[in-house]
């Protein structure tokens, strides 16, 4: 996706145009709130960065599924954990957990929930344009 973005910036001569954008998650372009869920998104054209905060007791199948309208989360994620812990179960039964300092690639078809009494806070470098929105 990133390579496609930069290819779209090519000039007629075939050189990539210089470009720079700076934004802050302190002033997100969009904030989506669902029960126990906050998604703060900054957009850079086709790219986005999303800061996710899930409160203790949060579970995708309980708090996001009614909005998404799918049986499991169908949004791909590229996550980085900042604080708290998030447990993920793929539709095929495989499981993993992400916490502070962990990075995770996660394909569509999963459920997830907060582990323990601390909110999970993480960054998602892939799913911001789709997450916590009604399915198409």
Short mmCIF file of C-alpha atoms in Angstrom, two decimals:
data_model
loop_
_atom_site.label_atom_id
_atom_site.label_comp_id
_atom_site.label_asym_id
_atom_site.label_seq_id
_atom_site.Cartn_x
_atom_site.Cartn_y
_atom_site.Cartn_z
CA UNK A 1 0.00 0.00 0.00
CA UNK A 2 2.81 2.43 0.87
CA UNK A 3 4.57 1.75 -2.43
CA UNK A 4 1.30 2.40 -4.28
CA UNK A 5 0.90 5.70 -2.43
CA UNK A 6 4.35 6.91 -3.49
CA UNK A 7 3.82 5.69 -7.05
CA UNK A 8 0.73 7.88 -7.18
CA UNK A 9 2.97 10.88 -6.46
CA UNK A 10 5.14 10.32 -9.54
CA UNK A 11 5.46 13.12 -12.07
CA UNK A 12 5.36 12.74 -15.84
CA UNK A 13 9.16 12.37 -15.79
CA UNK A 14 8.86 9.34 -13.51
CA UNK A 15 10.41 10.94 -10.43
CA UNK A 16 8.69 10.89 -7.08
CA UNK A 17 7.59 14.33 -5.97
CA UNK A 18 8.82 15.54 -2.60
CA UNK A 19 6.02 15.58 -0.09
CA UNK A 20 5.67 15.97 3.65
CA UNK A 21 2.68 16.14 5.96
CA UNK A 22 2.79 16.46 9.72
CA UNK A 23 -0.23 15.80 11.91
CA UNK A 24 -0.76 15.11 15.59
CA UNK A 25 -2.85 12.49 17.35
CA UNK A 26 -3.45 15.29 19.87
CA UNK A 27 -5.72 16.78 17.18
CA UNK A 28 -7.07 13.77 15.24
CA UNK A 29 -8.98 14.18 11.98
CA UNK A 30 -11.68 11.90 13.35
CA UNK A 31 -12.65 10.37 16.68
CA UNK A 32 -14.90 7.30 16.70
CA UNK A 33 -16.44 6.26 19.99
CA UNK A 34 -18.31 3.07 20.77
CA UNK A 35 -18.88 1.49 24.18
CA UNK A 36 -15.48 1.12 25.92
CA UNK A 37 -13.84 2.06 22.58
CA UNK A 38 -12.07 5.20 21.36
CA UNK A 39 -10.44 5.33 17.93
CA UNK A 40 -8.52 8.51 17.10
CA UNK A 41 -7.56 8.69 13.43
CA UNK A 42 -5.28 10.94 11.41
CA UNK A 43 -5.42 10.56 7.64
CA UNK A 44 -2.70 11.02 5.06
CA UNK A 45 -4.64 10.37 1.86
CA UNK A 46 -4.76 6.58 1.45
CA UNK A 47 -2.68 6.08 4.61
CA UNK A 48 -3.87 6.52 8.18
CA UNK A 49 -2.67 6.20 11.74
CA UNK A 50 -5.13 5.20 14.45
CA UNK A 51 -4.69 5.33 18.20
CA UNK A 52 -6.96 2.79 19.87
CA UNK A 53 -8.00 2.87 23.52
CA UNK A 54 -10.02 -0.05 24.84
CA UNK A 55 -11.26 0.09 28.42
CA UNK A 56 -11.11 -2.90 30.81
CA UNK A 57 -13.91 -5.31 29.94
CA UNK A 58 -13.78 -4.34 26.23
CA UNK A 59 -14.35 -7.14 23.75
CA UNK A 60 -14.70 -6.68 19.98
CA UNK A 61 -17.61 -9.16 19.71
CA UNK A 62 -19.54 -7.26 22.37
CA UNK A 63 -18.64 -3.61 21.80
CA UNK A 64 -17.80 -3.24 18.07
CA UNK A 65 -19.62 -6.13 16.37
CA UNK A 66 -23.05 -4.40 16.55
CA UNK A 67 -21.63 -1.46 14.55
CA UNK A 68 -19.45 -3.50 12.18
CA UNK A 69 -22.26 -5.93 11.40
CA UNK A 70 -19.88 -8.83 10.78
CA UNK A 71 -19.40 -12.07 12.74
CA UNK A 72 -15.76 -11.25 13.49
CA UNK A 73 -13.51 -8.25 12.86
CA UNK A 74 -12.78 -8.14 9.13
CA UNK A 75 -10.33 -5.22 9.33
CA UNK A 76 -6.63 -6.03 8.87
CA UNK A 77 -4.36 -4.42 11.46
CA UNK A 78 -0.68 -3.57 11.86
CA UNK A 79 -0.55 -2.87 15.59
CA UNK A 80 1.96 -1.52 18.09
CA UNK A 81 1.13 -1.86 21.80
CA UNK A 82 1.72 1.14 24.07
CA UNK A 83 0.10 0.03 27.33
CA UNK A 84 -2.21 -2.65 28.67
CA UNK A 85 -2.72 -6.05 27.08
CA UNK A 86 -4.94 -7.25 24.24
CA UNK A 87 -5.70 -10.92 23.58
CA UNK A 88 -6.62 -11.91 20.00
CA UNK A 89 -8.26 -15.09 18.75
CA UNK A 90 -8.35 -15.71 15.01
CA UNK A 91 -11.37 -17.44 13.46
CA UNK A 92 -9.17 -20.52 12.93
CA UNK A 93 -8.60 -20.74 16.71
CA UNK A 94 -5.02 -19.45 16.88
CA UNK A 95 -4.41 -16.97 19.69
CA UNK A 96 -1.87 -14.31 20.61
CA UNK A 97 -1.48 -11.39 22.97
CA UNK A 98 -0.01 -7.92 22.42
CA UNK A 99 1.34 -5.60 25.10
CA UNK A 100 3.72 -2.65 25.51
CA UNK A 101 6.47 -2.68 22.89
CA UNK A 102 4.92 -5.52 20.86
CA UNK A 103 4.14 -5.25 17.14
CA UNK A 104 1.53 -7.44 15.47
CA UNK A 105 0.28 -8.09 11.95
CA UNK A 106 -3.30 -9.27 12.13
CA UNK A 107 -5.41 -10.42 9.19
CA UNK A 108 -9.19 -10.23 8.91
CA UNK A 109 -11.31 -12.71 10.87
CA UNK A 110 -10.68 -12.31 14.59
CA UNK A 111 -12.10 -11.37 17.98
CA UNK A 112 -10.10 -9.55 20.68
CA UNK A 113 -10.46 -8.47 24.30
CA UNK A 114 -8.65 -6.49 26.97
CA UNK A 115 -6.78 -8.59 29.53
CA UNK A 116 -6.73 -7.29 33.12
CA UNK A 117 -7.75 -4.01 34.71
CA UNK A 118 -5.65 -1.62 32.62
CA UNK A 119 -6.91 -0.03 29.37
CA UNK A 120 -5.19 -1.24 26.21
CA UNK A 121 -3.68 1.60 24.19
CA UNK A 122 -2.10 0.90 20.83
CA UNK A 123 -1.34 2.30 17.41
CA UNK A 124 -2.70 0.77 14.21
CA UNK A 125 -0.87 1.67 11.01
CA UNK A 126 -3.28 -0.11 8.65
CA UNK A 127 -6.94 -0.33 9.71
CA UNK A 128 -7.81 3.29 10.53
CA UNK A 129 -9.87 3.96 7.42
CA UNK A 130 -12.24 1.04 8.23
CA UNK A 131 -12.24 0.32 11.95
CA UNK A 132 -15.40 0.90 14.07
CA UNK A 133 -17.46 1.77 11.00
CA UNK A 134 -20.47 -0.09 9.61
CA UNK A 135 -19.49 -2.72 7.04
CA UNK A 136 -20.21 -1.85 3.41
#
